[in-house]
PDB file of C-alpha atoms in Angstrom:
ATOM      1  CA  LYS A   1     -14.968  63.805  57.967  1.00 56.00           C
ATOM      2  CA  GLY A   2     -15.249  60.170  56.739  1.00 60.00           C
ATOM      3  CA  ASN A   3     -17.270  59.166  53.676  1.00 65.00           C
ATOM      4  CA  LYS A   4     -20.376  60.906  53.242  1.00 78.00           C
ATOM      5  CA  VAL A   5     -23.426  62.168  51.144  1.00 83.00           C
ATOM      6  CA  ILE A   6     -22.202  65.613  49.640  1.00 85.00           C
ATOM      7  CA  MET A   7     -25.327  68.305  50.958  1.00 83.00           C
ATOM      8  CA  GLY A   8     -25.777  71.766  49.362  1.00 83.00           C
ATOM      9  CA  GLY A   9     -24.327  73.290  52.655  1.00 83.00           C
ATOM     10  CA  ASP A  10     -21.356  71.461  51.378  1.00 86.00           C
ATOM     11  CA  VAL A  11     -21.323  73.275  47.749  1.00 90.00           C
ATOM     12  CA  LYS A  12     -22.021  76.548  49.538  1.00 89.00           C
ATOM     13  CA  ARG A  13     -19.069  76.097  51.785  1.00 90.00           C
ATOM     14  CA  VAL A  14     -16.320  75.629  49.268  1.00 92.00           C
ATOM     15  CA  ASN A  15     -18.068  77.854  47.093  1.00 91.00           C
ATOM     16  CA  HIS A  16     -17.603  80.558  49.719  1.00 90.00           C
ATOM     17  CA  GLN A  17     -13.810  79.118  50.566  1.00 90.00           C
ATOM     18  CA  ALA A  18     -13.171  79.037  46.830  1.00 89.00           C
ATOM     19  CA  SER A  19     -14.165  82.833  46.626  1.00 86.00           C
ATOM     20  CA  LEU A  20     -11.920  83.816  49.558  1.00 85.00           C
ATOM     21  CA  LEU A  21      -8.853  82.545  48.035  1.00 86.00           C
ATOM     22  CA  GLY A  22      -9.369  83.711  44.382  1.00 80.00           C
ATOM     23  CA  VAL A  23      -9.486  87.821  45.860  1.00 86.00           C
ATOM     24  CA  LYS A  24      -7.113  90.097  47.270  1.00 86.00           C
ATOM     25  CA  LEU A  25      -7.739  92.605  49.552  1.00 85.00           C
ATOM     26  CA  GLU A  26      -8.419  95.835  47.395  1.00 89.00           C
ATOM     27  CA  GLU A  27     -11.122  93.583  45.423  1.00 89.00           C
ATOM     28  CA  GLU A  28     -14.558  93.045  45.602  1.00 89.00           C
ATOM     29  CA  ILE A  29     -16.544  90.081  43.941  1.00 89.00           C
ATOM     30  CA  LEU A  30     -18.906  91.344  41.349  1.00 89.00           C
ATOM     31  CA  HIS A  31     -20.295  87.753  40.120  1.00 90.00           C
ATOM     32  CA  ASP A  32     -19.249  84.242  40.903  1.00 90.00           C
ATOM     33  CA  PHE A  33     -19.778  81.290  38.239  1.00 90.00           C
ATOM     34  CA  PRO A  34     -18.491  77.534  39.229  1.00 89.00           C
ATOM     35  CA  GLN A  35     -17.600  75.766  36.206  1.00 89.00           C
ATOM     36  CA  PHE A  36     -17.361  72.522  37.654  1.00 89.00           C
ATOM     37  CA  TYR A  37     -17.243  70.327  40.868  1.00 92.00           C
ATOM     38  CA  ARG A  38     -14.196  67.141  41.625  1.00 92.00           C
ATOM     39  CA  VAL A  39     -14.953  64.793  43.907  1.00 91.00           C
ATOM     40  CA  ASP A  40     -12.069  62.733  45.507  1.00 89.00           C
ATOM     41  CA  ASP A  41      -9.814  64.253  42.951  1.00 84.00           C
ATOM     42  CA  SER A  42     -11.374  61.612  40.423  1.00 81.00           C
ATOM     43  CA  ASN A  43     -15.201  62.467  39.568  1.00 82.00           C
ATOM     44  CA  THR A  44     -16.459  65.517  38.049  1.00 85.00           C
ATOM     45  CA  ALA A  45     -20.180  67.083  38.454  1.00 85.00           C
ATOM     46  CA  LEU A  46     -22.156  69.762  37.591  1.00 84.00           C
ATOM     47  CA  ASN A  47     -23.992  69.284  40.786  1.00 87.00           C
ATOM     48  CA  PRO A  48     -22.390  67.114  43.323  1.00 89.00           C
ATOM     49  CA  VAL A  49     -25.326  66.971  45.671  1.00 88.00           C
ATOM     50  CA  GLY A  50     -26.323  63.309  46.392  1.00 84.00           C
ATOM     51  CA  LEU A  51     -22.775  62.080  45.780  1.00 87.00           C
ATOM     52  CA  TYR A  52     -20.761  60.253  48.302  1.00 86.00           C
ATOM     53  CA  GLY A  53     -17.026  61.571  48.733  1.00 86.00           C
ATOM     54  CA  ARG A  54     -14.336  62.429  51.015  1.00 86.00           C
ATOM     55  CA  LYS A  55     -13.010  65.738  49.317  1.00 89.00           C
ATOM     56  CA  LEU A  56     -14.852  68.190  47.551  1.00 90.00           C
ATOM     57  CA  GLU A  57     -13.501  71.098  45.040  1.00 92.00           C
ATOM     58  CA  VAL A  58     -14.766  73.573  42.929  1.00 92.00           C
ATOM     59  CA  LYS A  59     -13.142  75.078  39.466  1.00 92.00           C
ATOM     60  CA  MET A  60     -14.689  78.551  39.630  1.00 90.00           C
ATOM     61  CA  LEU A  61     -14.468  82.285  37.526  1.00 91.00           C
ATOM     62  CA  LEU A  62     -14.866  85.441  39.566  1.00 91.00           C
ATOM     63  CA  ILE A  63     -15.473  88.927  38.087  1.00 92.00           C
ATOM     64  CA  LEU A  64     -13.681  90.971  40.145  1.00 91.00           C
ATOM     65  CA  SER A  65     -14.044  94.982  40.832  1.00 91.00           C
ATOM     66  CA  GLN A  66     -11.571  97.081  42.763  1.00 92.00           C
ATOM     67  CA  VAL A  67     -13.036  98.086  46.173  1.00 92.00           C
ATOM     68  CA  THR A  68     -12.350 101.956  45.608  1.00 93.00           C
ATOM     69  CA  ARG A  69     -13.318 102.462  42.154  1.00 91.00           C
ATOM     70  CA  MET A  70     -16.884 100.788  43.202  1.00 91.00           C
ATOM     71  CA  ASN A  71     -16.915 102.679  46.398  1.00 92.00           C
ATOM     72  CA  ASN A  72     -16.208 106.178  43.727  1.00 94.00           C
ATOM     73  CA  ILE A  73     -19.090 105.069  41.351  1.00 92.00           C
ATOM     74  CA  VAL A  74     -21.647 103.897  43.960  1.00 93.00           C
ATOM     75  CA  LYS A  75     -20.573 107.697  45.815  1.00 95.00           C
ATOM     76  CA  ALA A  76     -21.241 109.314  42.245  1.00 95.00           C
ATOM     77  CA  VAL A  77     -24.773 107.875  42.170  1.00 94.00           C
ATOM     78  CA  ASN A  78     -25.869 108.608  46.030  1.00 94.00           C
ATOM     79  CA  GLN A  79     -24.506 111.968  45.349  1.00 95.00           C
ATOM     80  CA  ALA A  80     -26.804 112.522  42.158  1.00 96.00           C
ATOM     81  CA  GLY A  81     -29.908 111.800  43.979  1.00 94.00           C
ATOM     82  CA  TYR A  82     -30.182 107.945  43.623  1.00 92.00           C
ATOM     83  CA  ASP A  83     -29.841 104.507  45.290  1.00 89.00           C
ATOM     84  CA  THR A  84     -27.573 101.873  44.444  1.00 88.00           C
ATOM     85  CA  CYS A  85     -29.563  98.585  44.252  1.00 84.00           C
ATOM     86  CA  GLY A  86     -26.868  96.641  42.698  1.00 87.00           C
ATOM     87  CA  VAL A  87     -23.497  96.672  40.579  1.00 90.00           C
ATOM     88  CA  PHE A  88     -23.034  94.368  37.632  1.00 92.00           C
ATOM     89  CA  PHE A  89     -20.683  93.378  35.051  1.00 93.00           C
ATOM     90  CA  SER A  90     -21.968  95.641  31.780  1.00 92.00           C
ATOM     91  CA  SER A  91     -20.817  92.964  29.654  1.00 93.00           C
ATOM     92  CA  LEU A  92     -22.961  90.457  32.187  1.00 93.00           C
ATOM     93  CA  ALA A  93     -25.775  92.883  31.910  1.00 92.00           C
ATOM     94  CA  CYS A  94     -25.844  92.723  27.700  1.00 92.00           C
ATOM     95  CA  ALA A  95     -26.310  88.550  27.998  1.00 92.00           C
ATOM     96  CA  GLU A  96     -29.201  89.219  30.126  1.00 91.00           C
ATOM     97  CA  SER A  97     -30.775  91.501  27.540  1.00 89.00           C
ATOM     98  CA  SER A  98     -29.500  89.903  24.391  1.00 90.00           C
ATOM     99  CA  LEU A  99     -29.096  85.887  24.912  1.00 91.00           C
ATOM    100  CA  THR A 100     -31.757  83.583  25.285  1.00 90.00           C
ATOM    101  CA  LYS A 101     -31.830  80.523  27.708  1.00 91.00           C
ATOM    102  CA  LYS A 102     -31.603  78.184  24.305  1.00 93.00           C
ATOM    103  CA  MET A 103     -28.536  80.198  22.787  1.00 93.00           C
ATOM    104  CA  ARG A 104     -26.279  79.679  26.583  1.00 93.00           C
ATOM    105  CA  ASP A 105     -27.523  76.321  26.657  1.00 93.00           C
ATOM    106  CA  ASP A 106     -26.416  75.099  23.200  1.00 94.00           C
ATOM    107  CA  GLY A 107     -23.312  77.251  23.391  1.00 94.00           C
ATOM    108  CA  CYS A 108     -22.668  81.221  22.075  1.00 96.00           C
ATOM    109  CA  VAL A 109     -20.382  83.873  22.342  1.00 96.00           C
ATOM    110  CA  LEU A 110     -20.907  87.271  22.893  1.00 96.00           C
ATOM    111  CA  VAL A 111     -18.665  90.196  21.689  1.00 96.00           C
ATOM    112  CA  ASP A 112     -19.345  93.785  23.404  1.00 95.00           C
ATOM    113  CA  MET A 113     -17.811  96.055  21.255  1.00 93.00           C
ATOM    114  CA  GLY A 114     -17.603  99.152  23.882  1.00 90.00           C
ATOM    115  CA  ALA A 115     -15.837 102.351  23.383  1.00 89.00           C
ATOM    116  CA  ARG A 116     -12.561 101.286  25.281  1.00 91.00           C
ATOM    117  CA  LEU A 117     -12.614  97.991  25.213  1.00 92.00           C
ATOM    118  CA  THR A 118     -13.849  94.454  23.451  1.00 95.00           C
ATOM    119  CA  ASN A 119     -15.150  92.133  26.235  1.00 95.00           C
ATOM    120  CA  VAL A 120     -15.960  88.556  24.638  1.00 96.00           C
ATOM    121  CA  LEU A 121     -18.136  86.170  26.658  1.00 96.00           C
ATOM    122  CA  VAL A 122     -18.322  82.570  25.764  1.00 96.00           C
ATOM    123  CA  PHE A 123     -21.340  80.620  27.081  1.00 95.00           C
ATOM    124  CA  LYS A 124     -22.271  76.937  27.472  1.00 93.00           C
ATOM    125  CA  ASP A 125     -24.530  74.675  29.154  1.00 90.00           C
ATOM    126  CA  GLY A 126     -26.522  77.860  30.470  1.00 89.00           C
ATOM    127  CA  TYR A 127     -22.984  78.748  32.101  1.00 89.00           C
ATOM    128  CA  LEU A 128     -20.199  81.625  31.478  1.00 93.00           C
ATOM    129  CA  ARG A 129     -17.529  79.809  30.469  1.00 93.00           C
ATOM    130  CA  HIS A 130     -14.893  81.636  29.462  1.00 94.00           C
ATOM    131  CA  LEU A 131     -14.106  85.876  29.664  1.00 94.00           C
ATOM    132  CA  GLU A 132     -11.500  87.592  27.805  1.00 94.00           C
ATOM    133  CA  TYR A 133     -11.214  91.554  27.164  1.00 92.00           C
ATOM    134  CA  LEU A 134      -9.345  93.073  24.292  1.00 94.00           C
ATOM    135  CA  PRO A 135      -7.691  96.259  24.330  1.00 91.00           C
ATOM    136  CA  TRP A 136      -9.492  97.639  21.213  1.00 89.00           C
ATOM    137  CA  GLY A 137     -12.779  99.408  20.755  1.00 90.00           C
ATOM    138  CA  GLY A 138     -14.745 102.096  19.163  1.00 90.00           C
ATOM    139  CA  ASP A 139     -12.575 104.951  20.208  1.00 92.00           C
ATOM    140  CA  HIS A 140      -9.582 103.233  19.157  1.00 92.00           C
ATOM    141  CA  LEU A 141     -10.381 102.976  15.776  1.00 92.00           C
ATOM    142  CA  THR A 142     -11.962 106.641  15.474  1.00 91.00           C
ATOM    143  CA  ARG A 143      -8.386 108.154  17.317  1.00 92.00           C
ATOM    144  CA  THR A 144      -6.698 105.824  14.497  1.00 92.00           C
ATOM    145  CA  LEU A 145      -9.138 107.475  11.456  1.00 89.00           C
ATOM    146  CA  ALA A 146      -8.418 110.934  12.970  1.00 88.00           C
ATOM    147  CA  HIS A 147      -4.819 110.507  13.065  1.00 89.00           C
ATOM    148  CA  GLU A 148      -4.199 108.918   9.539  1.00 87.00           C
ATOM    149  CA  LEU A 149      -6.704 111.941   7.894  1.00 85.00           C
ATOM    150  CA  ASN A 150      -5.522 114.384   9.920  1.00 85.00           C
ATOM    151  CA  LEU A 151      -8.713 114.883  11.548  1.00 84.00           C
ATOM    152  CA  THR A 152     -10.415 116.001  14.764  1.00 86.00           C
ATOM    153  CA  PHE A 153     -12.096 113.192  16.918  1.00 90.00           C
ATOM    154  CA  ASP A 154     -15.259 114.475  16.727  1.00 89.00           C
ATOM    155  CA  LEU A 155     -15.168 114.797  12.885  1.00 86.00           C
ATOM    156  CA  ALA A 156     -13.419 111.432  12.531  1.00 87.00           C
ATOM    157  CA  GLU A 157     -16.697 109.593  14.753  1.00 88.00           C
ATOM    158  CA  ASP A 158     -18.785 111.248  12.455  1.00 87.00           C
ATOM    159  CA  ILE A 159     -17.139 110.088   9.473  1.00 85.00           C
ATOM    160  CA  LYS A 160     -16.570 106.540  10.857  1.00 87.00           C
ATOM    161  CA  LYS A 161     -20.267 105.857  11.411  1.00 85.00           C
ATOM    162  CA  SER A 162     -21.734 106.925   8.220  1.00 83.00           C
ATOM    163  CA  TYR A 163     -19.004 106.276   5.752  1.00 82.00           C
ATOM    164  CA  ALA A 164     -16.582 103.944   7.163  1.00 83.00           C
ATOM    165  CA  THR A 165     -16.675  99.790   5.676  1.00 83.00           C
ATOM    166  CA  VAL A 166     -14.745  96.834   6.469  1.00 83.00           C
ATOM    167  CA  LEU A 167     -15.796  95.095   3.540  1.00 75.00           C
ATOM    168  CA  PRO A 168     -12.934  94.836   0.998  1.00 61.00           C
ATOM    169  CA  GLY A 169     -15.121  95.079  -1.690  1.00 64.00           C
ATOM    170  CA  ASP A 170     -15.886  98.938  -0.922  1.00 55.00           C
ATOM    171  CA  LEU A 171     -12.092  99.902  -0.689  1.00 51.00           C
ATOM    172  CA  LYS A 172     -12.989 100.340  -4.239  1.00 54.00           C
ATOM    173  CA  ASN A 173     -15.726 102.617  -3.970  1.00 52.00           C
ATOM    174  CA  GLU A 174     -14.135 106.098  -5.569  1.00 63.00           C
ATOM    175  CA  GLU A 175     -16.926 108.022  -3.774  1.00 70.00           C
ATOM    176  CA  GLU A 176     -15.330 111.320  -2.041  1.00 72.00           C
ATOM    177  CA  ILE A 177     -16.227 113.119   1.126  1.00 74.00           C
ATOM    178  CA  LEU A 178     -16.286 116.311   1.776  1.00 74.00           C
ATOM    179  CA  VAL A 179     -14.961 117.407   4.727  1.00 75.00           C
ATOM    180  CA  LYS A 180     -15.089 120.914   6.388  1.00 71.00           C
ATOM    181  CA  LYS A 181     -11.819 121.973   7.812  1.00 69.00           C
ATOM    182  CA  GLU A 182     -11.617 125.516   9.358  1.00 68.00           C
ATOM    183  CA  SER A 183     -13.072 127.900   6.545  1.00 69.00           C
ATOM    184  CA  SER A 184     -12.902 125.019   3.688  1.00 70.00           C
ATOM    185  CA  TYR A 185     -13.514 121.839   2.312  1.00 73.00           C
ATOM    186  CA  LEU A 186     -11.379 119.041   1.674  1.00 75.00           C
ATOM    187  CA  PRO A 187     -12.329 115.893  -0.653  1.00 78.00           C
ATOM    188  CA  VAL A 188     -11.267 112.498   1.254  1.00 77.00           C
ATOM    189  CA  ARG A 189     -11.956 109.209  -0.515  1.00 78.00           C
ATOM    190  CA  ARG A 190     -13.987 106.512   1.106  1.00 77.00           C
ATOM    191  CA  ASP A 191     -11.543 104.031   0.543  1.00 80.00           C
ATOM    192  CA  ALA A 192      -8.862 105.989   2.720  1.00 82.00           C
ATOM    193  CA  VAL A 193     -11.159 105.921   4.840  1.00 83.00           C
ATOM    194  CA  CYS A 194     -11.505 102.077   4.977  1.00 85.00           C
ATOM    195  CA  GLN A 195      -7.712 101.670   4.670  1.00 85.00           C
ATOM    196  CA  ALA A 196      -7.349 104.027   7.803  1.00 87.00           C
ATOM    197  CA  ILE A 197      -8.459 101.421   9.968  1.00 89.00           C
ATOM    198  CA  ALA A 198      -8.237  98.370   8.258  1.00 88.00           C
ATOM    199  CA  ALA A 199      -5.162  97.019  10.087  1.00 90.00           C
ATOM    200  CA  GLU A 200      -6.989  97.950  13.346  1.00 91.00           C
ATOM    201  CA  VAL A 201      -9.979  95.825  12.419  1.00 92.00           C
ATOM    202  CA  GLU A 202      -7.834  93.068  11.674  1.00 93.00           C
ATOM    203  CA  LYS A 203      -6.119  92.982  14.827  1.00 93.00           C
ATOM    204  CA  LEU A 204      -9.806  93.644  16.621  1.00 94.00           C
ATOM    205  CA  VAL A 205     -11.308  90.072  14.781  1.00 94.00           C
ATOM    206  CA  GLU A 206      -8.233  87.657  14.969  1.00 95.00           C
ATOM    207  CA  GLY A 207      -8.581  88.928  18.651  1.00 95.00           C
ATOM    208  CA  ILE A 208     -12.100  87.799  18.573  1.00 95.00           C
ATOM    209  CA  PHE A 209     -11.327  84.167  17.025  1.00 96.00           C
ATOM    210  CA  GLN A 210      -8.280  83.751  19.357  1.00 96.00           C
ATOM    211  CA  SER A 211     -10.569  84.559  22.490  1.00 95.00           C
ATOM    212  CA  VAL A 212     -12.613  81.907  21.197  1.00 95.00           C
ATOM    213  CA  ARG A 213     -10.154  79.184  20.231  1.00 95.00           C
ATOM    214  CA  ASN A 214      -8.586  79.978  23.954  1.00 94.00           C
ATOM    215  CA  SER A 215     -11.794  78.876  25.532  1.00 93.00           C
ATOM    216  CA  GLY A 216     -11.487  75.559  24.195  1.00 93.00           C
ATOM    217  CA  LEU A 217     -14.898  75.573  23.678  1.00 94.00           C
ATOM    218  CA  TYR A 218     -15.114  76.609  19.915  1.00 95.00           C
ATOM    219  CA  ASP A 219     -16.628  73.505  18.345  1.00 94.00           C
ATOM    220  CA  GLN A 220     -19.776  73.460  20.505  1.00 94.00           C
ATOM    221  CA  MET A 221     -20.539  77.278  19.843  1.00 95.00           C
ATOM    222  CA  ASN A 222     -23.666  75.899  17.839  1.00 94.00           C
ATOM    223  CA  ALA A 223     -25.573  79.393  18.444  1.00 94.00           C
ATOM    224  CA  GLY A 224     -22.693  81.384  16.992  1.00 95.00           C
ATOM    225  CA  ILE A 225     -21.922  84.868  17.847  1.00 96.00           C
ATOM    226  CA  VAL A 226     -23.904  88.046  19.163  1.00 95.00           C
ATOM    227  CA  MET A 227     -22.385  91.307  18.929  1.00 94.00           C
ATOM    228  CA  VAL A 228     -23.862  94.329  20.703  1.00 93.00           C
ATOM    229  CA  GLY A 229     -22.149  97.660  21.786  1.00 90.00           C
ATOM    230  CA  GLY A 230     -21.913 100.678  19.751  1.00 86.00           C
ATOM    231  CA  GLY A 231     -18.741  99.474  17.720  1.00 86.00           C
ATOM    232  CA  SER A 232     -20.656  96.565  16.528  1.00 87.00           C
ATOM    233  CA  LEU A 233     -22.355  98.513  14.118  1.00 86.00           C
ATOM    234  CA  LEU A 234     -19.540  99.444  12.213  1.00 88.00           C
ATOM    235  CA  SER A 235     -20.023  98.274   8.509  1.00 86.00           C
ATOM    236  CA  GLY A 236     -19.116  94.848   7.301  1.00 88.00           C
ATOM    237  CA  LEU A 237     -17.867  94.059  10.707  1.00 91.00           C
ATOM    238  CA  MET A 238     -20.299  91.031  11.474  1.00 92.00           C
ATOM    239  CA  GLU A 239     -19.367  89.814   7.749  1.00 92.00           C
ATOM    240  CA  MET A 240     -15.481  90.008   8.516  1.00 92.00           C
ATOM    241  CA  ILE A 241     -15.424  88.019  11.746  1.00 94.00           C
ATOM    242  CA  GLU A 242     -18.326  85.194  10.327  1.00 94.00           C
ATOM    243  CA  ALA A 243     -15.431  84.687   7.398  1.00 93.00           C
ATOM    244  CA  ARG A 244     -12.529  84.436  10.212  1.00 94.00           C
ATOM    245  CA  THR A 245     -14.395  82.300  12.662  1.00 94.00           C
ATOM    246  CA  LYS A 246     -16.559  80.325  10.516  1.00 95.00           C
ATOM    247  CA  LEU A 247     -19.111  80.794  12.698  1.00 95.00           C
ATOM    248  CA  ALA A 248     -22.596  82.593  12.368  1.00 95.00           C
ATOM    249  CA  VAL A 249     -22.750  86.451  13.613  1.00 94.00           C
ATOM    250  CA  ALA A 250     -25.842  88.229  14.514  1.00 92.00           C
ATOM    251  CA  VAL A 251     -26.360  91.899  16.178  1.00 90.00           C
ATOM    252  CA  GLY A 252     -27.781  91.612  19.543  1.00 88.00           C
ATOM    253  CA  LYS A 253     -32.126  92.037  20.115  1.00 84.00           C
ATOM    254  CA  ILE A 254     -34.316  92.436  22.594  1.00 80.00           C
ATOM    255  CA  ASP A 255     -37.437  91.530  22.477  1.00 65.00           C
ATOM    256  CA  LEU A 256     -39.600  93.793  25.608  1.00 66.00           C
ATOM    257  CA  ALA A 257     -43.379  93.639  25.783  1.00 59.00           C
ATOM    258  CA  ALA A 258     -43.532  92.515  22.494  1.00 48.00           C
ATOM    259  CA  SER A 259     -42.286  95.641  20.892  1.00 54.00           C
ATOM    260  CA  LYS A 260     -38.916  94.997  19.152  1.00 63.00           C
ATOM    261  CA  ILE A 261     -36.272  98.086  20.098  1.00 65.00           C
ATOM    262  CA  ASN A 262     -34.195  99.752  17.567  1.00 67.00           C
ATOM    263  CA  ASN A 263     -30.673  99.839  17.595  1.00 70.00           C
ATOM    264  CA  ALA A 264     -30.854  97.486  20.619  1.00 73.00           C
ATOM    265  CA  ALA A 265     -27.180  96.789  20.052  1.00 78.00           C
ATOM    266  CA  LEU A 266     -26.504 100.099  21.877  1.00 84.00           C
ATOM    267  CA  PHE A 267     -29.029 100.050  24.922  1.00 86.00           C
ATOM    268  CA  SER A 268     -28.544  96.073  25.688  1.00 88.00           C
ATOM    269  CA  ALA A 269     -25.910  96.810  28.599  1.00 89.00           C
ATOM    270  CA  ALA A 270     -28.934  99.624  30.243  1.00 89.00           C
ATOM    271  CA  ILE A 271     -31.780  97.078  29.890  1.00 89.00           C
ATOM    272  CA  GLY A 272     -29.754  93.967  30.771  1.00 90.00           C
ATOM    273  CA  CYS A 273     -28.763  95.929  33.872  1.00 90.00           C
ATOM    274  CA  ALA A 274     -32.636  96.448  34.918  1.00 89.00           C
ATOM    275  CA  GLN A 275     -33.385  93.420  34.390  1.00 89.00           C
ATOM    276  CA  LEU A 276     -30.438  92.095  36.464  1.00 90.00           C
ATOM    277  CA  GLY A 277     -31.633  94.696  39.119  1.00 89.00           C
ATOM    278  CA  PHE A 278     -34.975  93.672  39.057  1.00 88.00           C
ATOM    279  CA  LYS A 279     -34.079  89.867  39.454  1.00 86.00           C
ATOM    280  CA  LYS A 280     -31.907  90.744  42.835  1.00 83.00           C
ATOM    281  CA  SER A 281     -34.832  92.928  44.271  1.00 82.00           C
ATOM    282  CA  GLN A 282     -36.738  89.862  43.789  1.00 78.00           C
ATOM    283  CA  SER A 283     -34.243  87.571  45.351  1.00 72.00           C
ATOM    284  CA  ASP A 284     -33.784  89.714  48.286  1.00 68.00           C
ATOM    285  CA  ALA A 285     -37.550  89.832  48.758  1.00 64.00           C
ATOM    286  CA  HIS A 286     -38.068  86.344  48.959  1.00 58.00           C
ATOM    287  CA  LEU A 287     -34.937  86.293  51.893  1.00 56.00           C
ATOM    288  CA  ASP A 288     -36.380  88.836  53.698  1.00 56.00           C
ATOM    289  CA  PRO A 289     -37.913  87.507  57.084  1.00 53.00           C
ATOM    290  CA  ALA A 290     -41.219  89.512  56.991  1.00 52.00           C
ATOM    291  CA  ASN A 291     -41.981  87.739  53.468  1.00 50.00           C
ATOM    292  CA  GLY A 292     -40.275  84.298  53.905  1.00 49.00           C
ATOM    293  CA  ALA A 293     -42.137  83.327  57.690  1.00 51.00           C
ATOM    294  CA  ALA A 294     -44.320  80.840  56.321  1.00 50.00           C
ATOM    295  CA  ARG A 295     -41.266  79.152  55.125  1.00 64.00           C
ATOM    296  CA  TRP A 296     -39.289  78.648  58.155  1.00 65.00           C
ATOM    297  CA  PRO A 297     -40.132  75.249  58.874  1.00 74.00           C
ATOM    298  CA  VAL A 298     -39.256  73.872  55.673  1.00 69.00           C
ATOM    299  CA  ARG A 299     -35.992  75.317  56.277  1.00 69.00           C
ATOM    300  CA  LEU A 300     -35.524  74.076  59.718  1.00 74.00           C
ATOM    301  CA  VAL A 301     -36.440  70.696  58.430  1.00 75.00           C
ATOM    302  CA  HIS A 302     -34.127  70.852  55.460  1.00 69.00           C
ATOM    303  CA  ARG A 303     -31.099  72.144  58.088  1.00 71.00           C
ATOM    304  CA  LEU A 304     -31.826  69.487  60.113  1.00 77.00           C
ATOM    305  CA  ARG A 305     -31.721  66.501  57.137  1.00 73.00           C
ATOM    306  CA  GLU A 306     -28.078  68.348  56.538  1.00 69.00           C
ATOM    307  CA  LEU A 307     -27.353  67.866  60.029  1.00 69.00           C
ATOM    308  CA  TYR A 308     -28.191  64.285  60.468  1.00 69.00           C
ATOM    309  CA  GLN A 309     -26.330  63.636  57.232  1.00 63.00           C
ATOM    310  CA  GLU A 310     -23.467  65.266  58.476  1.00 63.00           C
ATOM    311  CA  TYR A 311     -22.851  63.109  61.518  1.00 64.00           C
ATOM    312  CA  PHE A 312     -24.678  59.845  60.667  1.00 61.00           C
TER     313      PHE A 312
END
């Protein structure tokens, strides 16, 4: 509508339109992250409010979920006797509890290694810039170990947690593990345990490295890599990732009420979901007309100012 000043309402409208274009009928938006705005096909800005222009575009990162799957999860929670105040992407919840604002601003990679998948999230300037998932997780390594050594899944899981390592120096360890099979004990060399999962671990580490490279922000990851999830506790994994990526790698930490939580990497998703839920409840309370009735004159003046700049 001619050359005009871009207002907050214009940004909301272009964000809404981009969300509609990027979602299929069977999908639901969990989170949306505007990456940048382009004004008149030339100028780019993180916040275009106040600039003059005729055309406004946005590049947006959407995290989606299947509607039916989400409805089934919510229904299961309701049938268990609980209400659902919000649904969040678990790896984003991990970032909420494990990454500080400074780490997100400086550039940081969050690697959330779960049972079935490993999610790689790249943050820069306070925003989520890139997201990839890898088809490897803790259960994948356990199944590989069970197959190679002819063990049950549960027994392979226990051996992986207690004896498995990916450090090259430990592969020469001649220690033997006594594995109970039926009524007898079978000795298994520890280096055989390590070699059984070595190839799969190498694929995982290479996948993490390529995910960071694909983000185009590899050289800006000043805060390094943070590992969360039960799979990240595998002995030597962080050192191997650090050697491959040339980035500092640390396990995720959570500091609540000045008391450290042991094995925080295992609980970061649950704590992050609680934090996101609390923020959402605070936001909903702020938008509640009963709580914000005294602010209506401010909102009215703001809206009148937008209308005036829209048409004059």
